[in-house]
mmCIF file of C-alpha atoms and ligand atoms in Angstrom:
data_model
loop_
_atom_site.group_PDB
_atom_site.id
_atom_site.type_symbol
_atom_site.label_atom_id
_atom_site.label_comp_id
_atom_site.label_asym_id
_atom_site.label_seq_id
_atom_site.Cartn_x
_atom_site.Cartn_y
_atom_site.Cartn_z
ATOM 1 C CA UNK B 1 41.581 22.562 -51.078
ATOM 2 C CA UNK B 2 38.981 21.144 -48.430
ATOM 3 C CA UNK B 3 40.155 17.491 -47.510
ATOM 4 C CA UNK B 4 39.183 14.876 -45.250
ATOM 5 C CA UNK B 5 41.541 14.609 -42.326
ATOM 6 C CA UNK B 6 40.098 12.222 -39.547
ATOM 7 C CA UNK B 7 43.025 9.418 -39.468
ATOM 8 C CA UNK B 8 41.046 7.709 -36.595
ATOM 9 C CA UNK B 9 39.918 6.206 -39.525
ATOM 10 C CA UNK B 10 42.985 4.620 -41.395
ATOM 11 C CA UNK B 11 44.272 1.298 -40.560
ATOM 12 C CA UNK B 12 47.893 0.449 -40.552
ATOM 13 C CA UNK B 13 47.095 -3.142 -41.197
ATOM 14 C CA UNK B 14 47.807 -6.241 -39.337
ATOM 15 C CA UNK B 15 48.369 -8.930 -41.689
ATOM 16 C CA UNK B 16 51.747 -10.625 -42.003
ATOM 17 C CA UNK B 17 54.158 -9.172 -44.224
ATOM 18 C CA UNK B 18 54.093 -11.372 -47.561
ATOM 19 C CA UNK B 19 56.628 -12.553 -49.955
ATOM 20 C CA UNK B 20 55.601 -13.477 -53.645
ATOM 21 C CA UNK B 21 56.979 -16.117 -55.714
ATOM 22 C CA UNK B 22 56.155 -15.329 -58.764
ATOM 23 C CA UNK B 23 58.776 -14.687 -62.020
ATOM 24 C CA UNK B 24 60.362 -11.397 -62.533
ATOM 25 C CA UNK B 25 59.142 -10.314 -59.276
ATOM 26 C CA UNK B 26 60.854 -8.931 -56.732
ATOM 27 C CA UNK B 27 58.950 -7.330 -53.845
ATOM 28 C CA UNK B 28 59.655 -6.505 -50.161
ATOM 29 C CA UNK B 29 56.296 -5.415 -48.252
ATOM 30 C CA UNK B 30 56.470 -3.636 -44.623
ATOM 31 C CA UNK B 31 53.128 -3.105 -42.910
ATOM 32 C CA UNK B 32 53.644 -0.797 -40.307
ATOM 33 C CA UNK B 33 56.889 0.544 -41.293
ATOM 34 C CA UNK B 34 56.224 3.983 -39.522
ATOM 35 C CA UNK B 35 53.679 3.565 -36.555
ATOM 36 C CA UNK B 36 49.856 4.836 -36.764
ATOM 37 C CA UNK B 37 51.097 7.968 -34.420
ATOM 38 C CA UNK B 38 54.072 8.843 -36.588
ATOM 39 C CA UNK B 39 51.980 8.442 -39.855
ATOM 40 C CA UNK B 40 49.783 10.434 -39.215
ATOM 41 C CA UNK B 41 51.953 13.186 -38.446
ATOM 42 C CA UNK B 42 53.437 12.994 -41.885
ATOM 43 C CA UNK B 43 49.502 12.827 -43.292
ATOM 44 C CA UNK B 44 48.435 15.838 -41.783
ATOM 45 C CA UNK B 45 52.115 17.875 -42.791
ATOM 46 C CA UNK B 46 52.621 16.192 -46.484
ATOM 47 C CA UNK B 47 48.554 16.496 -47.014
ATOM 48 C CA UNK B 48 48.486 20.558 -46.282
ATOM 49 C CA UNK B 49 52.330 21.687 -46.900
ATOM 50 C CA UNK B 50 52.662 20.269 -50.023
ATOM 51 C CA UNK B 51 52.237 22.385 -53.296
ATOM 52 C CA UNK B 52 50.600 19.676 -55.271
ATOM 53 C CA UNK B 53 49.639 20.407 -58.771
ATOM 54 C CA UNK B 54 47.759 18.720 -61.759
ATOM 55 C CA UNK B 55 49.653 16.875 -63.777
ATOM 56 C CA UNK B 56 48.987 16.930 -67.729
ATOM 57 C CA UNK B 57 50.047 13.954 -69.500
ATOM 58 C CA UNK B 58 50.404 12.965 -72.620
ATOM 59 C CA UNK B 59 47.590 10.465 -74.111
ATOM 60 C CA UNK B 60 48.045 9.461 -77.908
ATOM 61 C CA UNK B 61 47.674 13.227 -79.636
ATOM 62 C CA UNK B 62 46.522 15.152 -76.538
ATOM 63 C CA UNK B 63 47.516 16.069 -73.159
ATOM 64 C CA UNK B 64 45.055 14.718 -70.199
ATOM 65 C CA UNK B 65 44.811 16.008 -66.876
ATOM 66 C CA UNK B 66 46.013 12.757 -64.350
ATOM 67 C CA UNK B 67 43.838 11.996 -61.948
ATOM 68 C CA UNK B 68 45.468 12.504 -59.012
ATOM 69 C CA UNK B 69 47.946 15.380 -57.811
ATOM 70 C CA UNK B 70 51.498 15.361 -57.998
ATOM 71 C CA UNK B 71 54.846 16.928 -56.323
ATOM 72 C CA UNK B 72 58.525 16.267 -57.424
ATOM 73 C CA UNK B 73 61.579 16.875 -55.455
ATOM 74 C CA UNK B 74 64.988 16.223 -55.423
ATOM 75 C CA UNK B 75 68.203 17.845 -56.369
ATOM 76 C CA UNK B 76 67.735 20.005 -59.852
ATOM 77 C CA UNK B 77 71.076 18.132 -61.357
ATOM 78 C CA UNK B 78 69.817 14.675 -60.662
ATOM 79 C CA UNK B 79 66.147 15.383 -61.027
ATOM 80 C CA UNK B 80 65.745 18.209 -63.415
ATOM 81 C CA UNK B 81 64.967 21.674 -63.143
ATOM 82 C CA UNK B 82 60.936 21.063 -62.037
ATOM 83 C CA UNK B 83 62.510 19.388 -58.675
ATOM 84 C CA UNK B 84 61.490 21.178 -55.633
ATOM 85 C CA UNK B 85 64.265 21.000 -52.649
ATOM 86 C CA UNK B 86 64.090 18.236 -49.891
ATOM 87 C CA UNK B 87 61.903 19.138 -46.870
ATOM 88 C CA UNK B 88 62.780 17.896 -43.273
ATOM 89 C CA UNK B 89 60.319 15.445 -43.467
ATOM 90 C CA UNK B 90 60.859 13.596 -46.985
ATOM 91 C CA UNK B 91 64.879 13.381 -45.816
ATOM 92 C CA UNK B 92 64.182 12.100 -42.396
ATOM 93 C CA UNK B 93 61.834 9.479 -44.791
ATOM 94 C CA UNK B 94 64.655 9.315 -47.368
ATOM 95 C CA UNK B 95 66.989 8.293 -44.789
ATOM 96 C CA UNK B 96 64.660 5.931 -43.269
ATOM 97 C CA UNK B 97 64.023 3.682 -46.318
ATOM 98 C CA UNK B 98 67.761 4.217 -47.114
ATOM 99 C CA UNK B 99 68.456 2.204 -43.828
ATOM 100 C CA UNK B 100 65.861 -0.383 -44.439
ATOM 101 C CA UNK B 101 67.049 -1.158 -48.057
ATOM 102 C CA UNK B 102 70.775 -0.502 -48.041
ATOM 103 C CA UNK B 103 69.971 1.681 -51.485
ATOM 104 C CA UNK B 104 70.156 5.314 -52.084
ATOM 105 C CA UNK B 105 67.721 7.091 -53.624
ATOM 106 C CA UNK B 106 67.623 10.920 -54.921
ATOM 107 C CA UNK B 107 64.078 12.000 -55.502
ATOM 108 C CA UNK B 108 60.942 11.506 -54.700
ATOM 109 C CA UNK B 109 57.167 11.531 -56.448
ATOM 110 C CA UNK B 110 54.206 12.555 -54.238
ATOM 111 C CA UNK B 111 51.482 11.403 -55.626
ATOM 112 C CA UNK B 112 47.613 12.440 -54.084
ATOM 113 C CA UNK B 113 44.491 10.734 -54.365
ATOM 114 C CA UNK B 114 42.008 12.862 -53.197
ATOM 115 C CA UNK B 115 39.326 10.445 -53.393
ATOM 116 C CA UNK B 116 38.060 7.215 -55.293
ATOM 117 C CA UNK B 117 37.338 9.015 -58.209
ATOM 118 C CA UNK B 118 41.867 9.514 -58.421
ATOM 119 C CA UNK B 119 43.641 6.402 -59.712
ATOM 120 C CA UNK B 120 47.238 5.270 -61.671
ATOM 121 C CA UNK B 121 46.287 3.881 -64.479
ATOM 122 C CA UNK B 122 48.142 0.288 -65.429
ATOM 123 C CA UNK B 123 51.995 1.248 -66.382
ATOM 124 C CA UNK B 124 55.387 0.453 -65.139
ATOM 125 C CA UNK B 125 58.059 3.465 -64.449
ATOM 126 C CA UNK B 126 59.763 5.415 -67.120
ATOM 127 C CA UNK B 127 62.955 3.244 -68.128
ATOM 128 C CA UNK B 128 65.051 5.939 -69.627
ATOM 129 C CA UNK B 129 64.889 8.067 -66.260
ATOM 130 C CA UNK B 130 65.953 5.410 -63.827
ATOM 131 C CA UNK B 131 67.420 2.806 -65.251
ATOM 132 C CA UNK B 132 66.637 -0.618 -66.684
ATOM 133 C CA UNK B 133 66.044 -2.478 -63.372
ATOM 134 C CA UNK B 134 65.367 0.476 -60.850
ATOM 135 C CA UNK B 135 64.529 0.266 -57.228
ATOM 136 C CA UNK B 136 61.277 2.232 -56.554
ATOM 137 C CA UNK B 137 60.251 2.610 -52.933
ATOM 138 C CA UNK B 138 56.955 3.865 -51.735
ATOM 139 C CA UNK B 139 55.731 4.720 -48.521
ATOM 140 C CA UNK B 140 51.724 5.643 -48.084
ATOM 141 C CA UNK B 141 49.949 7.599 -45.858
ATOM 142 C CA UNK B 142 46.162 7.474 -45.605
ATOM 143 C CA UNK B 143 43.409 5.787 -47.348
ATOM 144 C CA UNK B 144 44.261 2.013 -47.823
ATOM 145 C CA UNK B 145 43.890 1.092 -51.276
ATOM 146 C CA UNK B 146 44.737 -2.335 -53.315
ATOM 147 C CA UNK B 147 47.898 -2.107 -55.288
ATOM 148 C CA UNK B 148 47.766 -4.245 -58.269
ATOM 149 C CA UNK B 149 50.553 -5.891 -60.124
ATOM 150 C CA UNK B 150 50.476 -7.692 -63.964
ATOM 151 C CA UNK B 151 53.136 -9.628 -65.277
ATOM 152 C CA UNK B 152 53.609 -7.416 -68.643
ATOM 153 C CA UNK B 153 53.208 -10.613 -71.349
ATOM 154 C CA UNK B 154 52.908 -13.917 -69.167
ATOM 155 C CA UNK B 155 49.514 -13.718 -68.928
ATOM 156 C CA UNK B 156 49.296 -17.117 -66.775
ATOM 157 C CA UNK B 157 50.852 -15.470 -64.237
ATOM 158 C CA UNK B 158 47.990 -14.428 -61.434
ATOM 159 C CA UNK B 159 47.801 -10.845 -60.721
ATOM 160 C CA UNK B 160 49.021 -9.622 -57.186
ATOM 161 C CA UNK B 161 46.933 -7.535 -55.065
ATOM 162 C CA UNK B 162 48.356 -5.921 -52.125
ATOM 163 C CA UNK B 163 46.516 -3.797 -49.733
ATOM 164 C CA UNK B 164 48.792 -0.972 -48.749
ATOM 165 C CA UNK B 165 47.659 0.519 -45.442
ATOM 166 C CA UNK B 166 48.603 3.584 -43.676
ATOM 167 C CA UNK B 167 52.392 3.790 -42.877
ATOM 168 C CA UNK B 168 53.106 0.762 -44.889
ATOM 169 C CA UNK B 169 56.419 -0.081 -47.138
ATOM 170 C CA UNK B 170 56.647 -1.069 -50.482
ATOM 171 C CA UNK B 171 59.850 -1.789 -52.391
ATOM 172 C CA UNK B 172 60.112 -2.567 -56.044
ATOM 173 C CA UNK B 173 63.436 -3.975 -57.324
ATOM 174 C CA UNK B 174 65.312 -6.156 -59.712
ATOM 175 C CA UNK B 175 62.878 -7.148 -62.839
ATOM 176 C CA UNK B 176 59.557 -6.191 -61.450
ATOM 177 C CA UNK B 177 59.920 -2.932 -63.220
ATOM 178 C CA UNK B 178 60.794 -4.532 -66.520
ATOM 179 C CA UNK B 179 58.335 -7.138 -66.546
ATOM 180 C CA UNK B 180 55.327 -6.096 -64.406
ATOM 181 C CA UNK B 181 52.984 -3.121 -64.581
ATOM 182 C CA UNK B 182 51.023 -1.717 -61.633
ATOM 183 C CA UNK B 183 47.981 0.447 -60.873
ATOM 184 C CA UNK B 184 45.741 1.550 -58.347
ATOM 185 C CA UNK B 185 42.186 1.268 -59.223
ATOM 186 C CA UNK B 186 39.326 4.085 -58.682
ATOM 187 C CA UNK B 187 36.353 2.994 -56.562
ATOM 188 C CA UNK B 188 32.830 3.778 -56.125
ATOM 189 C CA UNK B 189 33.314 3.643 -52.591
ATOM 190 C CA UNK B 190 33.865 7.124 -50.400
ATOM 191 C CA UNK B 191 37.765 7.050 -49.694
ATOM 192 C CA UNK B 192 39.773 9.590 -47.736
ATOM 193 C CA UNK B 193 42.830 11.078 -49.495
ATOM 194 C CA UNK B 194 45.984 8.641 -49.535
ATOM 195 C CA UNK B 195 49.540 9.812 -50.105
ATOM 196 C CA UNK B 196 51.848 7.637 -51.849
ATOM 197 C CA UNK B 197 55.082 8.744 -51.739
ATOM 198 C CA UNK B 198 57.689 6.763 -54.436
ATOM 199 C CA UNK B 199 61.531 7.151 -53.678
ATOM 200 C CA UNK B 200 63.220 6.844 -57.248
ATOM 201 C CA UNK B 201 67.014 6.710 -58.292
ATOM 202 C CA UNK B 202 66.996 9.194 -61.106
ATOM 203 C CA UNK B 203 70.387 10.270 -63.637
ATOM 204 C CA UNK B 204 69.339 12.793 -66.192
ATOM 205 C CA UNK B 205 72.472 12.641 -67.842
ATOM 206 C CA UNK B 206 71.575 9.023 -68.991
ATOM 207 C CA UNK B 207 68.897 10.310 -70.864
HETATM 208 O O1 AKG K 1 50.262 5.251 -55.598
HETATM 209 C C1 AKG K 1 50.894 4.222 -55.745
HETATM 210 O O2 AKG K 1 50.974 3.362 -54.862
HETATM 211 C C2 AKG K 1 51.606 3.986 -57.063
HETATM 212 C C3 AKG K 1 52.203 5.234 -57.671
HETATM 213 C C4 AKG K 1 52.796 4.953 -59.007
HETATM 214 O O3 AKG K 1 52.472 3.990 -59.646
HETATM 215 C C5 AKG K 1 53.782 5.864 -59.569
HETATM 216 O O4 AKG K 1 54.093 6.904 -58.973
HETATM 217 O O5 AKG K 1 54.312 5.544 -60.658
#
């Protein structure tokens, strides 16, 4: 796969780190959380070492190819048998964001936008796989792109849009799983590739 790869031209943002007060939402945002030099380090090794596939989901009676690429790794007994093991890198990330949050996680999904054209459609994460109120923590490499946040039925409630830059921290915790949904939007605009990396707390025996 042929990819973009100048990082001279991601930004690792300098805006304030924000708080929301909003219901149900609980959100800790880090620009900067791993320097520009450090970031794009793990760009350049997560962008070509990874073995990202599609991922087919399913979509009422079909399967649909997502667009965007995927990875999965983590132990096989916490994370299930498609779990690839830990690299260097994603511990020595794993163990970062363990220190920052005082949680634990045990896998992590890569996900790759390749260009404006990949997207997450609106949804919040899969209950039964980590838990009612799960901590999700993402760290992104790359392209900036808005994050956007719904409150799932108050409908009053403004929508949040964050923009996550290059090396930046996002955490995800108490209710906001339960009662907000998220996406990142496609654009008609040329992007470079982003990486988001989201560090889950999966038990496959609660299933
Ligand atoms: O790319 C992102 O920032 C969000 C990823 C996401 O929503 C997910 O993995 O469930």
């Amino acid at each position: 796969m042929t990819l973009f790869t100048d990082t001279e031209l991601f930004t690792s943002g300098s805006e304030c780190n924000k708080t929301f007060n909003l219901p149900d939402l609980e959100l800790m945002h880090i620009n900067n959380f791993i320097g520009k030099e450090e970031a794009d380090a793990y760009y350049h090794a997560l962008l070509h070492t990874t073995p990202w596939k599609q991922y087919q989901m399913p979509m009422y009676d079909k399967l649909v190819t997502a667009p965007r690429m995927i990875a999965w790794y983590g132990e096989k007994e916490d994370a299930g048998d498609s779990a690839l093991p830990w690299t260097p890198e994603l511990l020595a990330l794993r163990f970062k964001i363990e220190k920052q949050t005082g949680l634990e996680f045990n896998a992590v999904l890569l996900n790759l936008y390749r260009n404006g054209n990949d997207s997450v459609a609106w949804h919040s994460d899969k209950e039964h796989k980590i838990g009612k109120n799960p901590n999700i923590a993402s760290v992104i490499f790359g392209q900036t792109r808005p994050f956007r946040l719904r409150h799932k039925t108050n409908k009053a409630i403004p929508q949040v849009e964050i923009p996550l830059h290059h090396g930046s921290f996002l955490l995800m915790s108490g209710t906001t799983n339960t009662h907000w949904e998220h996406h990142i939007p496609k654009s008609s605009k040329e992007m470079l590739p982003r990486i988001n990396l989201t560090f889950r707390q999966v038990r496959l025996q609660s299933i």
